[in-house]
PDB file of C-alpha atoms in Angstrom:
ATOM      1  CA  UNK A1487      -1.734 -11.800  24.995  1.00  0.00           C
ATOM      2  CA  UNK A1488      -4.259 -11.376  22.223  1.00  0.00           C
ATOM      3  CA  UNK A1489      -3.496  -9.948  18.787  1.00  0.00           C
ATOM      4  CA  UNK A1490      -5.917  -7.351  17.449  1.00  0.00           C
ATOM      5  CA  UNK A1491      -6.197  -5.644  14.086  1.00  0.00           C
ATOM      6  CA  UNK A1492      -7.097  -1.973  13.683  1.00  0.00           C
ATOM      7  CA  UNK A1493      -7.824  -0.654  10.186  1.00  0.00           C
ATOM      8  CA  UNK A1494      -7.200   2.997   9.319  1.00  0.00           C
ATOM      9  CA  UNK A1495      -8.811   3.986   5.970  1.00  0.00           C
ATOM     10  CA  UNK A1496      -7.494   6.749   3.707  1.00  0.00           C
ATOM     11  CA  UNK A1497      -9.469   7.959   0.686  1.00  0.00           C
ATOM     12  CA  UNK A1498      -7.613   9.833  -2.059  1.00  0.00           C
ATOM     13  CA  UNK A1499      -9.771  11.781  -4.508  1.00  0.00           C
ATOM     14  CA  UNK A1500      -7.548  14.691  -5.651  1.00  0.00           C
ATOM     15  CA  UNK A1501      -4.175  14.832  -7.353  1.00  0.00           C
ATOM     16  CA  UNK A1502      -1.467  15.922  -4.926  1.00  0.00           C
ATOM     17  CA  UNK A1503      -3.729  15.429  -1.909  1.00  0.00           C
ATOM     18  CA  UNK A1504      -2.175  15.356   1.560  1.00  0.00           C
ATOM     19  CA  UNK A1505      -4.066  13.415   4.198  1.00  0.00           C
ATOM     20  CA  UNK A1506      -3.125  13.728   7.860  1.00  0.00           C
ATOM     21  CA  UNK A1507      -4.806  11.758  10.617  1.00  0.00           C
ATOM     22  CA  UNK A1508      -4.723  10.629  14.244  1.00  0.00           C
ATOM     23  CA  UNK A1509      -6.147   7.297  15.334  1.00  0.00           C
ATOM     24  CA  UNK A1510      -6.578   6.067  18.892  1.00  0.00           C
ATOM     25  CA  UNK A1511      -5.605   2.468  19.540  1.00  0.00           C
ATOM     26  CA  UNK A1512      -7.658   0.265  21.912  1.00  0.00           C
ATOM     27  CA  UNK A1513      -7.011   0.808  25.631  1.00  0.00           C
ATOM     28  CA  UNK A1514      -5.909  -2.789  26.010  1.00  0.00           C
ATOM     29  CA  UNK A1515      -3.117  -2.392  23.404  1.00  0.00           C
ATOM     30  CA  UNK A1516       0.300  -2.886  24.981  1.00  0.00           C
ATOM     31  CA  UNK A1517       2.425  -2.580  21.841  1.00  0.00           C
ATOM     32  CA  UNK A1518       2.306  -2.368  18.053  1.00  0.00           C
ATOM     33  CA  UNK A1519       3.647  -5.580  16.558  1.00  0.00           C
ATOM     34  CA  UNK A1520       3.123  -5.001  12.828  1.00  0.00           C
ATOM     35  CA  UNK A1521       1.976  -2.675  10.040  1.00  0.00           C
ATOM     36  CA  UNK A1522       0.627  -3.606   6.623  1.00  0.00           C
ATOM     37  CA  UNK A1523      -0.845  -1.492   3.821  1.00  0.00           C
ATOM     38  CA  UNK A1524      -3.304  -2.272   1.047  1.00  0.00           C
ATOM     39  CA  UNK A1525      -4.497  -0.316  -1.994  1.00  0.00           C
ATOM     40  CA  UNK A1526      -7.799  -0.493  -3.871  1.00  0.00           C
ATOM     41  CA  UNK A1527      -7.859   1.419  -7.136  1.00  0.00           C
ATOM     42  CA  UNK A1528     -11.162   3.274  -7.706  1.00  0.00           C
ATOM     43  CA  UNK A1529     -10.268   4.660 -11.134  1.00  0.00           C
ATOM     44  CA  UNK A1530      -8.062   3.259 -13.900  1.00  0.00           C
ATOM     45  CA  UNK A1531      -4.483   4.424 -14.063  1.00  0.00           C
ATOM     46  CA  UNK A1532      -3.828   6.747 -17.031  1.00  0.00           C
ATOM     47  CA  UNK A1533      -1.200   5.673 -19.554  1.00  0.00           C
ATOM     48  CA  UNK A1534       2.325   6.772 -18.658  1.00  0.00           C
ATOM     49  CA  UNK A1535       3.970   8.415 -21.715  1.00  0.00           C
ATOM     50  CA  UNK A1536       6.673   6.155 -23.168  1.00  0.00           C
ATOM     51  CA  UNK A1537       5.695   3.155 -21.008  1.00  0.00           C
ATOM     52  CA  UNK A1538       4.014   1.257 -23.877  1.00  0.00           C
ATOM     53  CA  UNK A1539       7.316   0.705 -25.722  1.00  0.00           C
ATOM     54  CA  UNK A1540       8.984  -1.069 -22.823  1.00  0.00           C
ATOM     55  CA  UNK A1541       8.916  -4.814 -22.432  1.00  0.00           C
ATOM     56  CA  UNK A1542       7.985  -4.688 -18.744  1.00  0.00           C
ATOM     57  CA  UNK A1543       5.293  -2.708 -16.971  1.00  0.00           C
ATOM     58  CA  UNK A1544       6.455   0.083 -14.718  1.00  0.00           C
ATOM     59  CA  UNK A1545       5.541   0.217 -11.043  1.00  0.00           C
ATOM     60  CA  UNK A1546       3.475   3.308 -10.322  1.00  0.00           C
ATOM     61  CA  UNK A1547       4.329   5.195  -7.138  1.00  0.00           C
ATOM     62  CA  UNK A1548       1.076   6.511  -5.686  1.00  0.00           C
ATOM     63  CA  UNK A1549       2.525   8.310  -2.659  1.00  0.00           C
ATOM     64  CA  UNK A1550       4.376   8.080   0.644  1.00  0.00           C
ATOM     65  CA  UNK A1551       3.122   7.240   4.127  1.00  0.00           C
ATOM     66  CA  UNK A1552       4.732   8.286   7.437  1.00  0.00           C
ATOM     67  CA  UNK A1553       3.474   7.108  10.850  1.00  0.00           C
ATOM     68  CA  UNK A1554       4.294   8.638  14.217  1.00  0.00           C
ATOM     69  CA  UNK A1555       3.384   7.317  17.640  1.00  0.00           C
ATOM     70  CA  UNK A1556       2.599   8.996  20.910  1.00  0.00           C
ATOM     71  CA  UNK A1557       5.203   8.795  23.631  1.00  0.00           C
ATOM     72  CA  UNK A1558       8.848   8.087  22.965  1.00  0.00           C
ATOM     73  CA  UNK A1559       8.352   6.171  19.691  1.00  0.00           C
ATOM     74  CA  UNK A1560       8.045   9.306  17.505  1.00  0.00           C
ATOM     75  CA  UNK A1561       8.411   8.507  13.766  1.00  0.00           C
ATOM     76  CA  UNK A1562       8.364   4.714  13.628  1.00  0.00           C
ATOM     77  CA  UNK A1563       7.230   3.706  10.131  1.00  0.00           C
ATOM     78  CA  UNK A1564       7.641   5.028   6.586  1.00  0.00           C
ATOM     79  CA  UNK A1565       6.840   3.393   3.263  1.00  0.00           C
ATOM     80  CA  UNK A1566       6.021   4.112  -0.360  1.00  0.00           C
ATOM     81  CA  UNK A1567       2.581   3.061  -1.599  1.00  0.00           C
ATOM     82  CA  UNK A1568       2.593   1.542  -5.095  1.00  0.00           C
ATOM     83  CA  UNK A1569      -0.283   0.616  -7.405  1.00  0.00           C
ATOM     84  CA  UNK A1570       1.024  -2.947  -7.763  1.00  0.00           C
ATOM     85  CA  UNK A1571       4.141  -5.049  -7.928  1.00  0.00           C
ATOM     86  CA  UNK A1572       4.679  -5.599 -11.637  1.00  0.00           C
ATOM     87  CA  UNK A1573       8.195  -6.980 -11.285  1.00  0.00           C
ATOM     88  CA  UNK A1574       7.359 -10.425  -9.855  1.00  0.00           C
ATOM     89  CA  UNK A1575       7.131 -12.042 -13.306  1.00  0.00           C
ATOM     90  CA  UNK A1576      10.290 -10.462 -14.731  1.00  0.00           C
ATOM     91  CA  UNK A1577      12.960 -13.014 -15.534  1.00  0.00           C
ATOM     92  CA  UNK A1578      10.559 -15.968 -15.619  1.00  0.00           C
ATOM     93  CA  UNK A1579       8.746 -15.576 -18.929  1.00  0.00           C
ATOM     94  CA  UNK A1580       9.217 -13.213 -21.832  1.00  0.00           C
ATOM     95  CA  UNK A1581       6.264 -11.178 -23.013  1.00  0.00           C
ATOM     96  CA  UNK A1582       5.111 -12.165 -26.482  1.00  0.00           C
ATOM     97  CA  UNK A1583       5.266  -9.326 -29.040  1.00  0.00           C
ATOM     98  CA  UNK A1584       1.873  -7.629 -29.243  1.00  0.00           C
ATOM     99  CA  UNK A1585       0.550  -9.309 -26.089  1.00  0.00           C
ATOM    100  CA  UNK A1586      -1.609  -6.954 -24.074  1.00  0.00           C
ATOM    101  CA  UNK A1587      -3.513  -9.274 -21.735  1.00  0.00           C
ATOM    102  CA  UNK A1588      -6.687  -8.673 -23.762  1.00  0.00           C
ATOM    103  CA  UNK A1589      -8.795 -11.540 -25.195  1.00  0.00           C
ATOM    104  CA  UNK A1590      -7.151 -12.898 -28.323  1.00  0.00           C
ATOM    105  CA  UNK A1591      -3.620 -12.182 -27.078  1.00  0.00           C
ATOM    106  CA  UNK A1592      -2.268 -15.197 -25.138  1.00  0.00           C
ATOM    107  CA  UNK A1593      -0.477 -13.448 -22.300  1.00  0.00           C
ATOM    108  CA  UNK A1594      -1.146 -14.149 -18.652  1.00  0.00           C
ATOM    109  CA  UNK A1595      -0.912 -11.157 -16.325  1.00  0.00           C
ATOM    110  CA  UNK A1596       0.955 -12.572 -13.327  1.00  0.00           C
ATOM    111  CA  UNK A1597      -0.418 -11.909  -9.851  1.00  0.00           C
ATOM    112  CA  UNK A1598       0.985 -12.254  -6.335  1.00  0.00           C
ATOM    113  CA  UNK A1599      -1.090 -15.371  -5.622  1.00  0.00           C
ATOM    114  CA  UNK A1600       0.414 -17.244  -8.600  1.00  0.00           C
ATOM    115  CA  UNK A1601       3.998 -16.925  -7.376  1.00  0.00           C
ATOM    116  CA  UNK A1602       3.705 -17.689  -3.660  1.00  0.00           C
ATOM    117  CA  UNK A1603       4.691 -14.185  -2.580  1.00  0.00           C
ATOM    118  CA  UNK A1604       1.983 -13.746   0.032  1.00  0.00           C
ATOM    119  CA  UNK A1605       2.053 -10.315   1.621  1.00  0.00           C
ATOM    120  CA  UNK A1606       3.013 -10.160   5.273  1.00  0.00           C
ATOM    121  CA  UNK A1607       2.981  -7.281   7.716  1.00  0.00           C
ATOM    122  CA  UNK A1608       6.189  -5.457   8.533  1.00  0.00           C
ATOM    123  CA  UNK A1609       7.101  -6.617  12.060  1.00  0.00           C
ATOM    124  CA  UNK A1610       7.544  -3.889  14.692  1.00  0.00           C
ATOM    125  CA  UNK A1611       7.930  -3.671  18.462  1.00  0.00           C
ATOM    126  CA  UNK A1612       6.577  -0.295  19.588  1.00  0.00           C
ATOM    127  CA  UNK A1613       5.487  -0.413  23.267  1.00  0.00           C
ATOM    128  CA  UNK A1614       3.349   2.181  25.063  1.00  0.00           C
ATOM    129  CA  UNK A1615       1.801   3.799  21.995  1.00  0.00           C
ATOM    130  CA  UNK A1616      -1.846   4.807  22.424  1.00  0.00           C
ATOM    131  CA  UNK A1617      -2.310   7.180  19.463  1.00  0.00           C
ATOM    132  CA  UNK A1618      -0.994   6.824  15.913  1.00  0.00           C
ATOM    133  CA  UNK A1619      -0.630   9.969  13.842  1.00  0.00           C
ATOM    134  CA  UNK A1620       0.351   9.991  10.238  1.00  0.00           C
ATOM    135  CA  UNK A1621       0.516  11.791   6.954  1.00  0.00           C
ATOM    136  CA  UNK A1622       0.032  10.474   3.460  1.00  0.00           C
ATOM    137  CA  UNK A1623       1.198  12.497   0.444  1.00  0.00           C
ATOM    138  CA  UNK A1624      -0.119  11.641  -3.016  1.00  0.00           C
ATOM    139  CA  UNK A1625       2.530  11.667  -5.772  1.00  0.00           C
ATOM    140  CA  UNK A1626       0.390  10.862  -8.816  1.00  0.00           C
ATOM    141  CA  UNK A1627       0.297  14.557  -9.746  1.00  0.00           C
ATOM    142  CA  UNK A1628       3.926  14.125 -10.889  1.00  0.00           C
ATOM    143  CA  UNK A1629       3.004  11.342 -13.362  1.00  0.00           C
ATOM    144  CA  UNK A1630      -0.520  12.024 -14.580  1.00  0.00           C
ATOM    145  CA  UNK A1631      -2.529  15.015 -15.738  1.00  0.00           C
ATOM    146  CA  UNK A1632      -5.847  13.477 -14.629  1.00  0.00           C
ATOM    147  CA  UNK A1633      -6.618  12.656 -10.972  1.00  0.00           C
ATOM    148  CA  UNK A1634      -6.401   9.056  -9.805  1.00  0.00           C
ATOM    149  CA  UNK A1635      -8.887   7.896  -7.161  1.00  0.00           C
ATOM    150  CA  UNK A1636      -7.887   5.128  -4.748  1.00  0.00           C
ATOM    151  CA  UNK A1637      -8.341   3.898  -1.190  1.00  0.00           C
ATOM    152  CA  UNK A1638      -5.558   2.883   1.178  1.00  0.00           C
ATOM    153  CA  UNK A1639      -6.059   0.763   4.261  1.00  0.00           C
ATOM    154  CA  UNK A1640      -3.422   0.777   6.986  1.00  0.00           C
ATOM    155  CA  UNK A1641      -3.571  -2.409   9.042  1.00  0.00           C
ATOM    156  CA  UNK A1642      -2.128  -1.956  12.539  1.00  0.00           C
ATOM    157  CA  UNK A1643      -1.509  -5.182  14.460  1.00  0.00           C
ATOM    158  CA  UNK A1644      -1.361  -4.786  18.233  1.00  0.00           C
ATOM    159  CA  UNK A1645      -0.641  -7.124  21.100  1.00  0.00           C
ATOM    160  CA  UNK A1646      -3.316  -6.638  23.757  1.00  0.00           C
ATOM    161  CA  UNK A1647      -3.606  -7.731  27.345  1.00  0.00           C
ATOM    162  CA  UNK A1648      -6.662  -9.769  28.268  1.00  0.00           C
ATOM    163  CA  UNK A1649      -9.344  -7.809  30.046  1.00  0.00           C
TER     164      UNK A1649
END
C-alpha cells in the first residue's frame, strides 16, 4: 500500500459565501485514511468589537466544512475552520499590560511550532470512496462588516494499491 495526498483548494472572497464541490479521488485509492485542513489568510482580520479589552485573544470562527463520500460512507467528516489557535499560550505566561506584539512592546506571540503541538491529520477509515463532495459555509459575516479573504486547503490522505 502507498499513501497519497490529494489537495482540494477552496477560495473565499465574499462574506457569507457558500462553496460546494465534488472531487474525484485517484483510481488506485482503496480508502481514505485521514483528513487535514489548512488556512491561509489573504486579508487582515478586522477588529472584533470588545475584544481589545480582554486579556486573551479570541479564536475567530471562519466557517464550517462538511464532507460526504460516494457509496455507503455518506457524511463522514465535519469540522469548524478557525483563523488560528490563540489558546495554546493561555495559562503559561501572562500578557504584560500594554503589550501588543509590536516593536517596543516585549511580548512574544506564541505559535504552534514553539509549543510542540504539531498538527496531525484526523485519522479515518473510509473504504470504497471514489468521489468526495462537500460544502463550506463562511461565517465571518456574523462577526465582521467587511469581507475577509482567505484560502482553505483540504488535505485528503488515501491508501492506494500499487499499480
